[in-house]
Every structure is written in C-alpha cells, then in structure tokens.
Coordinates of C-alpha atoms in Angstrom, one line a residue:
Chain A
M1102 CA -5.8 102.8 -58.8
A1103 CA -6.5 103.6 -55.2
I1104 CA -2.9 102.7 -54.4
R1105 CA -1.6 105.1 -57.0
A1106 CA -3.8 107.9 -55.8
G1107 CA -2.8 107.2 -52.2
A1108 CA 0.8 107.3 -53.2
A1109 CA 0.5 110.5 -55.1
L1110 CA -1.3 112.0 -52.2
A1111 CA 1.3 110.9 -49.7
A1112 CA 4.0 112.2 -52.0
A1113 CA 2.4 115.6 -52.3
L1114 CA 2.0 115.8 -48.6
L1115 CA 5.6 114.8 -48.1
A1116 CA 6.8 117.2 -50.8
G1117 CA 7.4 119.7 -48.1
C1118 CA 9.8 117.3 -46.4
D1119 CA 13.2 116.5 -48.1
L1120 CA 12.5 112.8 -48.1
P1121 CA 14.0 110.6 -49.5
R1122 CA 17.4 111.5 -48.3
D1123 CA 20.9 110.5 -49.4
P1124 CA 23.0 108.4 -47.0
E1125 CA 26.1 110.1 -48.3
G1126 CA 24.4 113.5 -48.9
T1127 CA 25.3 113.5 -52.7
Y1128 CA 22.4 115.8 -53.8
D1129 CA 23.1 118.4 -51.1
R1130 CA 26.8 118.4 -51.7
V1131 CA 26.4 118.7 -55.5
R1132 CA 23.9 121.5 -55.4
G1133 CA 25.8 124.8 -55.5
G1134 CA 29.1 122.8 -55.4
T1135 CA 31.0 120.5 -57.5
L1136 CA 29.6 117.8 -59.7
R1137 CA 32.1 115.0 -60.4
V1138 CA 31.1 113.3 -63.6
G1139 CA 32.8 110.3 -65.3
I1140 CA 32.5 109.9 -69.2
V1141 CA 33.1 106.5 -70.5
A1142 CA 36.1 106.7 -72.8
A1143 CA 35.2 106.5 -76.5
D1144 CA 35.8 103.4 -78.5
E1145 CA 37.4 104.3 -81.7
A1146 CA 35.9 101.3 -83.5
Q1147 CA 32.3 102.6 -82.7
P1148 CA 32.1 106.3 -83.7
E1149 CA 28.3 106.4 -83.0
H1150 CA 29.0 106.0 -79.3
A1151 CA 30.8 109.3 -79.4
S1152 CA 27.8 111.3 -80.5
A1153 CA 25.8 109.7 -77.7
A1154 CA 28.4 110.7 -75.2
R1155 CA 28.3 114.2 -76.5
E1156 CA 24.6 114.4 -76.0
D1157 CA 24.9 113.0 -72.5
R1158 CA 27.5 115.6 -71.7
A1159 CA 25.3 118.4 -73.0
A1160 CA 22.4 117.2 -70.9
V1161 CA 24.6 117.0 -67.8
E1162 CA 25.9 120.5 -68.4
R1163 CA 22.2 121.7 -68.5
F1164 CA 21.4 119.8 -65.3
A1165 CA 24.6 121.3 -63.6
Q1166 CA 23.4 124.8 -64.5
E1167 CA 20.0 124.0 -62.9
L1168 CA 21.6 122.9 -59.7
G1169 CA 24.2 125.7 -59.7
A1170 CA 26.9 123.1 -59.7
S1171 CA 30.3 123.2 -61.5
P1172 CA 31.0 120.0 -63.4
V1173 CA 34.3 118.2 -63.2
W1174 CA 34.9 115.7 -66.0
M1175 CA 36.9 112.5 -65.8
H1176 CA 37.5 110.3 -68.9
A1177 CA 38.3 106.7 -68.1
S1178 CA 37.2 103.1 -69.0
A1179 CA 33.8 102.0 -67.8
E1180 CA 35.3 99.6 -65.2
A1181 CA 37.4 102.3 -63.6
L1182 CA 34.6 104.7 -63.5
F1183 CA 32.0 102.3 -62.1
L1184 CA 34.5 101.3 -59.4
A1185 CA 34.9 104.9 -58.4
L1186 CA 31.2 105.4 -58.5
E1187 CA 30.6 102.5 -56.1
R1188 CA 33.1 104.0 -53.7
H1189 CA 31.2 107.4 -53.9
E1190 CA 34.3 109.0 -55.5
L1191 CA 32.1 110.1 -58.4
D1192 CA 28.6 111.6 -58.5
L1193 CA 27.6 110.4 -62.1
V1194 CA 28.8 108.3 -64.9
I1195 CA 27.6 108.8 -68.5
G1196 CA 28.2 108.1 -72.1
G1197 CA 28.1 104.3 -72.4
V1198 CA 25.9 103.0 -69.5
Y1199 CA 23.3 100.4 -70.4
G1200 CA 20.6 98.6 -68.5
D1201 CA 22.3 95.2 -68.9
T1202 CA 25.6 96.2 -67.4
P1203 CA 27.0 93.5 -65.1
W1204 CA 27.5 96.3 -62.5
R1205 CA 23.8 96.9 -62.1
G1206 CA 23.6 95.3 -58.6
R1207 CA 26.5 97.4 -57.3
I1208 CA 25.6 100.8 -58.6
A1209 CA 22.3 102.5 -59.4
L1210 CA 20.9 103.2 -62.8
S1211 CA 18.8 106.2 -63.8
K1212 CA 15.7 106.1 -66.1
P1213 CA 16.6 106.1 -69.9
A1214 CA 18.5 109.2 -71.0
G1215 CA 18.3 108.5 -74.7
P1216 CA 18.5 105.7 -77.3
H1217 CA 21.2 103.1 -77.5
P1218 CA 23.6 104.4 -80.3
A1219 CA 24.0 100.9 -81.8
E1220 CA 21.2 98.6 -80.7
R1221 CA 17.7 99.6 -81.9
G1222 CA 15.1 99.6 -79.2
A1223 CA 17.6 99.6 -76.4
E1224 CA 18.4 102.6 -74.2
R1225 CA 21.3 104.3 -72.6
R1226 CA 21.2 105.5 -69.0
F1227 CA 23.3 107.4 -66.4
A1228 CA 24.9 105.6 -63.5
I1229 CA 24.6 106.9 -59.9
P1230 CA 26.3 105.9 -56.7
P1231 CA 24.4 103.1 -54.9
G1232 CA 21.8 104.1 -52.3
E1233 CA 21.7 107.8 -53.1
N1234 CA 17.9 107.9 -53.5
K1235 CA 17.4 111.7 -53.4
W1236 CA 20.1 112.2 -56.1
L1237 CA 18.6 109.5 -58.2
L1238 CA 15.1 111.0 -57.9
A1239 CA 16.5 114.5 -59.0
I1240 CA 18.2 113.0 -62.0
N1241 CA 15.2 111.0 -63.1
R1242 CA 13.0 114.1 -62.7
F1243 CA 15.5 116.0 -64.9
L1244 CA 15.6 113.3 -67.5
K1245 CA 11.8 112.9 -67.7
G1246 CA 11.0 116.6 -67.3
G1247 CA 13.3 118.1 -69.9
A1248 CA 12.2 116.0 -72.9
S1249 CA 15.0 115.9 -75.4
Chain B
M696 CA -12.6 49.4 -32.4
T697 CA -13.3 52.8 -34.1
V698 CA -15.2 55.1 -31.8
G699 CA -18.0 57.5 -33.1
A700 CA -17.9 59.8 -36.1
L701 CA -16.9 63.5 -36.0
P702 CA -19.7 65.5 -34.3
Q703 CA -21.7 67.9 -36.5
E704 CA -20.2 71.0 -34.9
I705 CA -16.6 69.9 -35.6
R706 CA -17.5 69.1 -39.2
E707 CA -18.9 72.5 -39.7
K708 CA -15.9 74.1 -38.2
L709 CA -13.7 72.1 -40.5
R710 CA -15.7 73.3 -43.5
R711 CA -15.3 76.9 -42.3
A712 CA -11.6 76.3 -42.0
E713 CA -11.4 75.0 -45.5
R714 CA -13.2 78.1 -46.8
L715 CA -10.8 80.3 -44.9
E716 CA -7.8 78.5 -46.5
W717 CA -9.2 78.9 -50.0
I718 CA -9.6 82.7 -49.3
T719 CA -6.1 82.8 -47.9
I720 CA -4.7 81.3 -51.1
G721 CA -6.6 83.7 -53.3
I722 CA -5.5 86.7 -51.3
M723 CA -1.9 85.6 -51.1
V724 CA -1.7 85.2 -54.8
I725 CA -3.0 88.7 -55.3
T726 CA -0.5 90.0 -52.8
V727 CA 2.4 88.2 -54.3
I728 CA 1.6 89.7 -57.7
A729 CA 1.2 93.3 -56.4
M730 CA 4.4 93.1 -54.4
G731 CA 6.2 91.7 -57.4
L732 CA 5.2 94.7 -59.4
V733 CA 6.5 97.4 -56.9
M734 CA 9.4 95.6 -55.3
G735 CA 12.4 97.4 -56.6
S736 CA 15.6 96.6 -54.7
S737 CA 14.4 97.0 -51.1
Q738 CA 15.8 94.0 -49.1
A739 CA 12.9 93.7 -46.6
M740 CA 10.3 93.9 -49.4
Q741 CA 12.0 91.2 -51.5
T742 CA 12.2 88.9 -48.5
A743 CA 8.6 89.7 -47.6
W744 CA 7.8 88.7 -51.2
V745 CA 9.4 85.3 -50.9
E746 CA 7.8 84.7 -47.5
D747 CA 4.4 85.4 -49.0
L748 CA 5.2 82.7 -51.4
L749 CA 6.2 80.4 -48.6
S750 CA 3.0 81.2 -46.7
L751 CA 1.1 79.5 -49.6
I752 CA 2.3 76.2 -48.4
P753 CA 0.3 75.6 -45.1
P754 CA -3.0 76.4 -46.7
I755 CA -2.3 74.1 -49.6
V756 CA -1.2 71.2 -47.4
F757 CA -4.2 71.9 -45.2
L758 CA -6.7 71.5 -48.1
V759 CA -5.0 68.5 -49.6
T760 CA -4.9 66.6 -46.3
A761 CA -8.4 67.8 -45.0
R762 CA -9.9 65.6 -47.7
L763 CA -7.5 62.8 -47.3
E764 CA -7.7 62.4 -43.5
R765 CA -11.5 61.7 -43.5
R766 CA -11.3 58.7 -45.8
K767 CA -12.2 55.3 -44.3
P768 CA -9.4 52.9 -43.8
T769 CA -8.5 50.6 -46.7
A770 CA -6.5 47.3 -47.0
L771 CA -3.5 49.5 -48.0
Y772 CA -4.2 51.9 -45.2
P773 CA -5.4 49.7 -42.4
F774 CA -4.8 52.5 -39.9
G775 CA -6.6 55.1 -41.9
F776 CA -5.4 58.4 -43.3
E777 CA -5.3 60.5 -40.2
R778 CA -1.5 60.6 -40.1
Y779 CA -1.5 62.8 -43.1
H780 CA -2.5 65.6 -40.9
S781 CA 0.6 65.1 -38.9
I782 CA 2.7 65.1 -42.0
A783 CA 1.0 68.3 -43.2
F784 CA 1.8 69.8 -39.8
L785 CA 5.5 69.0 -40.1
V786 CA 5.6 70.5 -43.7
A787 CA 3.9 73.7 -42.4
A788 CA 6.3 73.9 -39.4
V789 CA 9.3 73.5 -41.7
S790 CA 8.0 76.3 -44.1
L791 CA 7.6 78.6 -41.1
T792 CA 11.1 77.8 -39.9
A793 CA 12.5 78.2 -43.4
M794 CA 10.8 81.6 -43.6
G795 CA 12.5 82.7 -40.5
A796 CA 15.9 81.4 -41.3
L797 CA 15.7 82.9 -44.8
L798 CA 14.9 86.3 -43.4
A799 CA 17.6 86.1 -40.7
I800 CA 20.4 85.0 -43.1
D801 CA 19.4 87.6 -45.7
S802 CA 19.4 90.4 -43.2
V803 CA 22.7 89.5 -41.7
V804 CA 24.4 89.1 -45.0
T805 CA 23.0 92.5 -46.2
L806 CA 24.2 94.2 -43.0
I807 CA 27.7 92.6 -43.2
K808 CA 28.1 93.5 -46.9
Q809 CA 26.8 97.0 -46.2
E810 CA 24.7 96.9 -49.3
R811 CA 22.9 100.2 -50.0
P812 CA 19.3 99.7 -51.1
T813 CA 18.6 101.9 -54.3
V814 CA 15.0 102.8 -54.8
G815 CA 14.2 104.8 -57.9
S816 CA 11.2 106.6 -59.1
I817 CA 8.1 105.8 -61.1
A818 CA 6.0 108.0 -63.3
I819 CA 2.5 108.8 -62.1
F820 CA 0.3 111.3 -63.8
G821 CA 3.4 112.6 -65.6
H822 CA 5.3 113.3 -62.3
E823 CA 8.3 111.2 -61.1
I824 CA 7.3 109.9 -57.6
W825 CA 9.7 108.0 -55.3
Q826 CA 8.9 104.3 -55.6
G827 CA 9.4 103.9 -51.8
W828 CA 6.0 105.5 -51.2
L829 CA 4.4 103.0 -53.5
M830 CA 6.1 100.2 -51.6
I831 CA 4.9 101.5 -48.3
G832 CA 1.4 101.6 -49.6
V833 CA 1.5 98.1 -50.9
L834 CA 3.1 96.7 -47.8
A835 CA 0.7 98.5 -45.5
L836 CA -2.3 97.1 -47.4
S837 CA -0.7 93.6 -47.5
V838 CA -0.7 93.6 -43.7
I839 CA -4.5 93.7 -43.4
P840 CA -5.6 90.3 -44.7
P841 CA -3.1 88.2 -42.8
V842 CA -4.2 90.0 -39.5
V843 CA -7.8 89.2 -40.2
L844 CA -7.3 85.7 -41.5
G845 CA -4.7 84.9 -38.8
R846 CA -7.2 85.6 -36.0
L847 CA -10.0 83.7 -37.5
K848 CA -7.8 80.6 -38.1
Y849 CA -6.4 80.8 -34.6
A850 CA -9.9 80.8 -33.2
L851 CA -10.8 77.8 -35.3
A852 CA -7.7 75.9 -34.6
Q853 CA -8.3 75.6 -30.8
P854 CA -11.7 73.6 -30.9
L855 CA -10.6 71.6 -33.9
H856 CA -7.3 70.9 -32.3
D857 CA -5.9 71.5 -35.8
K858 CA -2.1 71.9 -35.8
V859 CA -1.9 72.8 -39.6
L860 CA -4.4 75.6 -39.1
H861 CA -2.6 76.8 -36.0
T862 CA 0.7 76.8 -37.8
D863 CA -0.9 78.6 -40.7
A864 CA -2.2 81.3 -38.2
L865 CA 1.4 81.6 -36.9
M866 CA 2.5 82.0 -40.6
N867 CA 0.0 84.8 -41.1
K868 CA 1.4 86.5 -37.9
A869 CA 4.8 86.3 -39.5
D870 CA 3.3 87.8 -42.7
W871 CA 2.0 90.9 -41.1
L872 CA 5.1 91.3 -38.9
T873 CA 7.3 91.3 -42.0
G874 CA 4.9 93.6 -43.7
L875 CA 5.4 96.1 -40.9
A876 CA 9.2 95.5 -40.9
G877 CA 9.1 96.3 -44.6
V878 CA 7.3 99.6 -44.0
A879 CA 9.8 100.5 -41.3
G880 CA 12.6 99.5 -43.6
V881 CA 11.5 101.6 -46.5
F882 CA 10.9 104.7 -44.1
G883 CA 14.4 104.0 -42.9
I884 CA 15.8 104.1 -46.5
A885 CA 13.8 107.4 -47.0
Y886 CA 15.6 108.9 -44.0
G887 CA 19.0 107.8 -45.4
L888 CA 19.3 105.0 -42.9
W889 CA 20.4 102.3 -45.3
W890 CA 20.7 99.7 -42.6
A891 CA 17.1 100.1 -41.1
D892 CA 15.7 97.8 -43.8
A893 CA 17.9 94.9 -42.8
A894 CA 17.8 95.6 -39.1
A895 CA 14.0 95.6 -38.9
A896 CA 13.9 92.4 -40.9
L897 CA 16.4 90.7 -38.6
I898 CA 14.5 91.5 -35.5
I899 CA 11.3 90.1 -37.0
S900 CA 13.1 87.0 -38.2
L901 CA 14.0 85.9 -34.7
D902 CA 10.3 85.9 -33.7
I903 CA 9.4 83.8 -36.7
L904 CA 12.2 81.4 -36.1
R905 CA 11.1 80.9 -32.6
D906 CA 7.6 80.1 -33.6
G907 CA 8.8 77.8 -36.4
V908 CA 11.3 75.8 -34.4
R909 CA 8.6 75.4 -31.6
S910 CA 6.1 74.0 -34.1
G911 CA 8.8 71.8 -35.6
R912 CA 9.4 70.3 -32.2
I913 CA 5.8 69.6 -31.6
A914 CA 5.3 68.2 -35.1
T915 CA 8.3 65.8 -34.7
A916 CA 7.2 64.8 -31.3
E917 CA 3.8 63.8 -32.7
L918 CA 5.3 61.8 -35.6
A919 CA 7.5 60.0 -33.1
D920 CA 4.4 58.9 -31.2
T921 CA 5.3 60.6 -27.9
T922 CA 2.6 61.3 -25.4
P923 CA 0.2 63.9 -26.8
R924 CA 1.1 67.5 -26.5
R925 CA -0.8 70.7 -26.4
L926 CA -1.7 72.6 -29.5
D927 CA 0.6 75.5 -29.0
S928 CA 3.4 74.2 -26.7
P929 CA 5.5 71.1 -26.3
K930 CA 3.9 70.5 -22.9
I931 CA 1.9 67.3 -22.3
S932 CA -1.7 67.7 -23.2
E933 CA -4.0 68.0 -20.2
E934 CA -6.8 66.5 -22.2
A935 CA -4.8 63.4 -22.9
L936 CA -3.7 63.0 -19.2
Q937 CA -7.3 63.2 -18.0
L938 CA -8.5 60.7 -20.5
A939 CA -5.7 58.3 -19.6
A940 CA -6.5 58.7 -15.9
R941 CA -10.2 57.9 -16.4
L942 CA -9.4 54.8 -18.4
K943 CA -6.8 53.6 -16.0
A944 CA -9.3 53.9 -13.1
C945 CA -11.4 51.2 -14.7
P946 CA -11.1 47.7 -13.3
G947 CA -9.0 45.4 -15.3
V948 CA -6.9 48.1 -16.9
R949 CA -3.2 47.8 -16.1
G950 CA -1.9 50.7 -18.2
V951 CA -2.9 53.2 -20.9
R952 CA -0.8 54.5 -23.7
L953 CA -1.9 57.4 -26.0
R954 CA -0.5 58.8 -29.1
E955 CA -1.8 61.3 -31.7
T956 CA -2.6 60.5 -35.3
G957 CA -3.3 63.8 -36.8
R958 CA -5.9 65.6 -34.7
M959 CA -7.1 62.3 -33.2
F960 CA -6.1 60.2 -30.2
E961 CA -5.2 56.5 -30.6
V962 CA -5.6 54.8 -27.3
T963 CA -4.1 51.5 -26.3
V964 CA -5.3 49.8 -23.1
E965 CA -3.2 47.2 -21.5
P966 CA -5.5 44.8 -19.6
D967 CA -4.9 42.9 -16.5
A968 CA -5.4 39.2 -16.0
Q969 CA -9.1 40.1 -15.6
M970 CA -10.2 41.9 -18.7
P971 CA -11.8 45.3 -18.5
N972 CA -15.4 45.9 -19.4
L973 CA -15.4 46.9 -23.1
D974 CA -18.6 48.8 -22.9
T975 CA -17.3 51.0 -20.1
L976 CA -14.2 51.7 -22.1
R977 CA -16.1 52.5 -25.2
R978 CA -18.4 54.9 -23.3
I979 CA -15.4 56.8 -21.9
A980 CA -13.7 56.9 -25.2
A981 CA -16.9 58.1 -27.1
E982 CA -17.2 61.1 -24.8
N983 CA -14.2 62.8 -26.5
W984 CA -14.6 63.2 -30.2
R985 CA -10.8 63.2 -30.6
V986 CA -10.6 59.6 -29.7
A987 CA -10.6 57.8 -33.0
T988 CA -9.3 54.4 -32.2
L989 CA -9.3 52.3 -29.0
N990 CA -7.0 49.2 -28.9
I991 CA -6.8 46.5 -26.3
A992 CA -3.3 45.2 -26.2
A993 CA -2.6 41.5 -26.4
V994 CA -0.2 41.2 -23.5
H995 CA 2.2 38.2 -24.0
D996 CA 3.8 38.6 -20.6
A997 CA 2.7 41.1 -18.0
P998 CA 5.4 43.7 -17.5
E999 CA 6.4 45.1 -14.1
E1000 CA 5.7 48.7 -15.2
A1001 CA 2.5 49.5 -17.1
G1002 CA 1.9 52.4 -19.3
D1003 CA 1.0 55.6 -17.6
P1004 CA 1.1 58.9 -19.5
A1005 CA 1.1 60.8 -16.2
R1006 CA 4.7 59.7 -15.8
A1007 CA 5.6 61.1 -19.1
E1008 CA 7.2 64.3 -17.8
T1009 CA 9.6 62.4 -15.5
G1010 CA 11.2 60.8 -18.5
E1011 CA 11.7 57.5 -16.7
S1012 CA 11.9 54.4 -18.8
W1013 CA 9.6 51.5 -18.6
T1014 CA 9.3 48.2 -20.5
P1015 CA 6.3 48.0 -22.8
Y1016 CA 4.4 44.8 -23.3
L1017 CA 6.2 42.2 -25.3
R1018 CA 5.1 42.3 -28.9
V1019 CA 3.5 39.1 -30.2
L1020 CA 6.0 38.2 -33.0
P1021 CA 6.7 34.7 -34.5
G1022 CA 9.7 33.2 -32.9
S1023 CA 10.0 35.7 -30.0
P1024 CA 10.3 34.3 -26.5

C-alpha cells in the first residue's frame, strides 16, 4: 500500500517531466504528424475478426484525432506487419493481435483493447514497437481512459 | 586429542548468526515475491530477481551445517563433522560466482542483441501509471535489508572466523549493488537510454565475480588442506603462523603442520627422537578456541625437512613423514 502511494506520488511529481521517453521518439513524431498503422489482413474464413478490426480502426481514428495525427493505413499479414513494427517502420499494429502471439518478446503489447472475437474470455490488443515506453503509456491511457 | 569446547562467547555469537540467517531467509522470500509481482521486462530487474533467489543459498547451507558441525564424532565420522562448514563455504562461494557470471553474461547478451526493454503501465486509483516507477520503488526498498543484514553478518564473521557467514555478507553486498543497478537501469529506460539497464548490470557483475572467484579460491584451498588462510583473502593466516611458531619452539617438536576443518584448526606435531611435553602442547593449543584437534604424528623415519608453515609462502617442496602403511618400506 505504501509502495503504491509512493509510486503515485512520484508519478504525480514527475508528471511535469516528460518521462518516460521513447528511444526512437515515436510519440513526439506521431503527435501532430503521421501515424503509420498496420491492420492485420482479414481472414475470409473468420468473418467475426473483420468486425473486431473495424472497431480497432475506429478507436485508432479517435486516438489520432486526439493527437492531431494523420493516420496512414497498411493492410498486410500479421508476420509482415510485426516485422515492420520491430524495425520501427510502423507505429502501431491492430486488428488481430493477441496476448499469446509468439512475437511478444520482440514487440510490445498494449493493455486489452477489446474482447477476442472468437475465444470467450480472451482479449485483443494493439502492438507497439519495442522499447517505446512513452508511446505505450499514451496508448494504454487512451485504451483505459476512453471506455468503449 | 580434542582440545576444549567452544567458549561461551563464541557459542552466543553463533546463535546470533543463526538468528540473522533465519531473518535473512524471511526477508529474501518477501523480496522475491514483491519483485516477481512488479518485474515486467526490465533486464536488470529480472536478473536482480534471480540473484535474490541465489542469495537464499548461503543462509540455508549455513543453518544446515551450523547444526551439523557441532556434533560429536561417531564411528562413521571419526574426524567429526567440522568439514561440513568447509563444504558449505564452497557451495556459498560457487553461488556468489554463479550470480556474478549470470549477471555478466545476461548483460553482455542484451547489449549485443540490442534488446529494447519495454515497460508498460499499471492502473492505480483509476490512472495509468508507468510501471517503471513501481519497479524503482520496490528495488530501492529491496536494497535496505541486505545493507543492514550484510553489515551485521560481516561483523559477526570476523570473531567467529565463519567463512559461510562472510560469504553470505558478500552476497548481501552483491544484492544491494544489483538493486542500485536496477534503479539506475530503470531510470535509464525512463530517459530513453535502453542500454543503461544492461550497462549498469554489467559493471556490478564484475565486482560480484571478483568476490565470488576470490571466495572460491579460499574455499578450494581449505578443502585441499593447504596452510590456513585468512578469512577474506588467500594470504596465509597470521594466527596460524603464530600458533605454529609457538608450538615449534617447544623442545621435542621437529615440525608442525596445520590445516583447517571448517572454522577450526587441526594441528599435527611431528616429534623429535625426544618426545615433546604433552601438557605444554595441550596448554598452548587450548589458548586458541579454534584449535579443535591436536595430533602427534607417528614418525616412521625422520625426514630431512620438517613441517613449517612459515615456509608456506615460498612454495618450496618438502618430504612429509612416511605414512605408517602395511607393506611400505
């Protein structure tokens, strides 16, 4: 309890600072600039995924508006998108990202963005380039702040 | 002959040491659990967590062997149980070295692979707070007990000449150093310096490795029955040299050999043709509580050179007395 209070206090004090920072400056680049988003290509055999991807896209459009950023969309397979994300060629990957992805050591995952379209009880998330902690914090705050 | 029992003062100190080790285990378990909860993917923090697990080993072996080493010799253990202390020392030294090596390898690999540590956020009172602040809090708190415990143990290890306790104190030092490295690392991550984490850990690991290897050297030397060393360095023990000199000065004593069994000395006196006075020898031995056993060697054939620990540093070779074996010349 004391640790949480201490952490909250420290965070409040440091709220004036811009910590944590992004090693690749993703957040600062995206704000007022371009937001490069990858959407996992829909699988025709699983139509329920398509509606989840549409919800994710709508959420990202709202987020982009808040940041004053213009989104650029890329549709590709999950593998291609994650590879690009790892190389910092994308800022965000949505529409088919789950917590048990084998890529989870190489890219960062946000907090849950919504329920898994097929598995009950599971959740879907957004994927973020590795190590971009300020960007991740912003996305988590958006996902948890604007309750869907 | 076995010389006196442990003095009261030493026995009290041993009890204090045992209490300290129980407290250490309790605190370490709490720390390990707390760290496990806030760990995230910080490299330094994950390694600090594994090391806290490793640092449970010396207290456990201490408590196990502290009971064992005091038992009276049996037919199965005619030389007693003191050597278990030496074994515990080696185990503790190896744990410390393993800790240093683990940290070093981990850090180097992370730096080579250029892994970026991702640290997310945690919900507190409805706000998303960066988890790094929580990690810093837990790491900073985790530094306090090892500092306190380490000092107390270090102070106790000297009078008890307890190598396990001493190594455990070094382990506690390693604990709070890695805790601080973790704090520095997470701050580094906060400032966008993804490599700060691993770099801090690497620097710390070199210090830990040095302590671990040195302890390993001393532990191995002891188990190999070399002339007794000091508590914290591979140099020859002054105490042992003085004891040997006093014994050698007695008439009838040709040579003296010493080795350590646990925290105790085992003395072997090589007599002349004229036997030394046993009471004189016993009196000298009894003055030091660390002398547990005093042997008089049965010399089959008087060698040219006789045992003298004072010549240990020169490394010259000498022929020990011939062992009395059936069939040997």
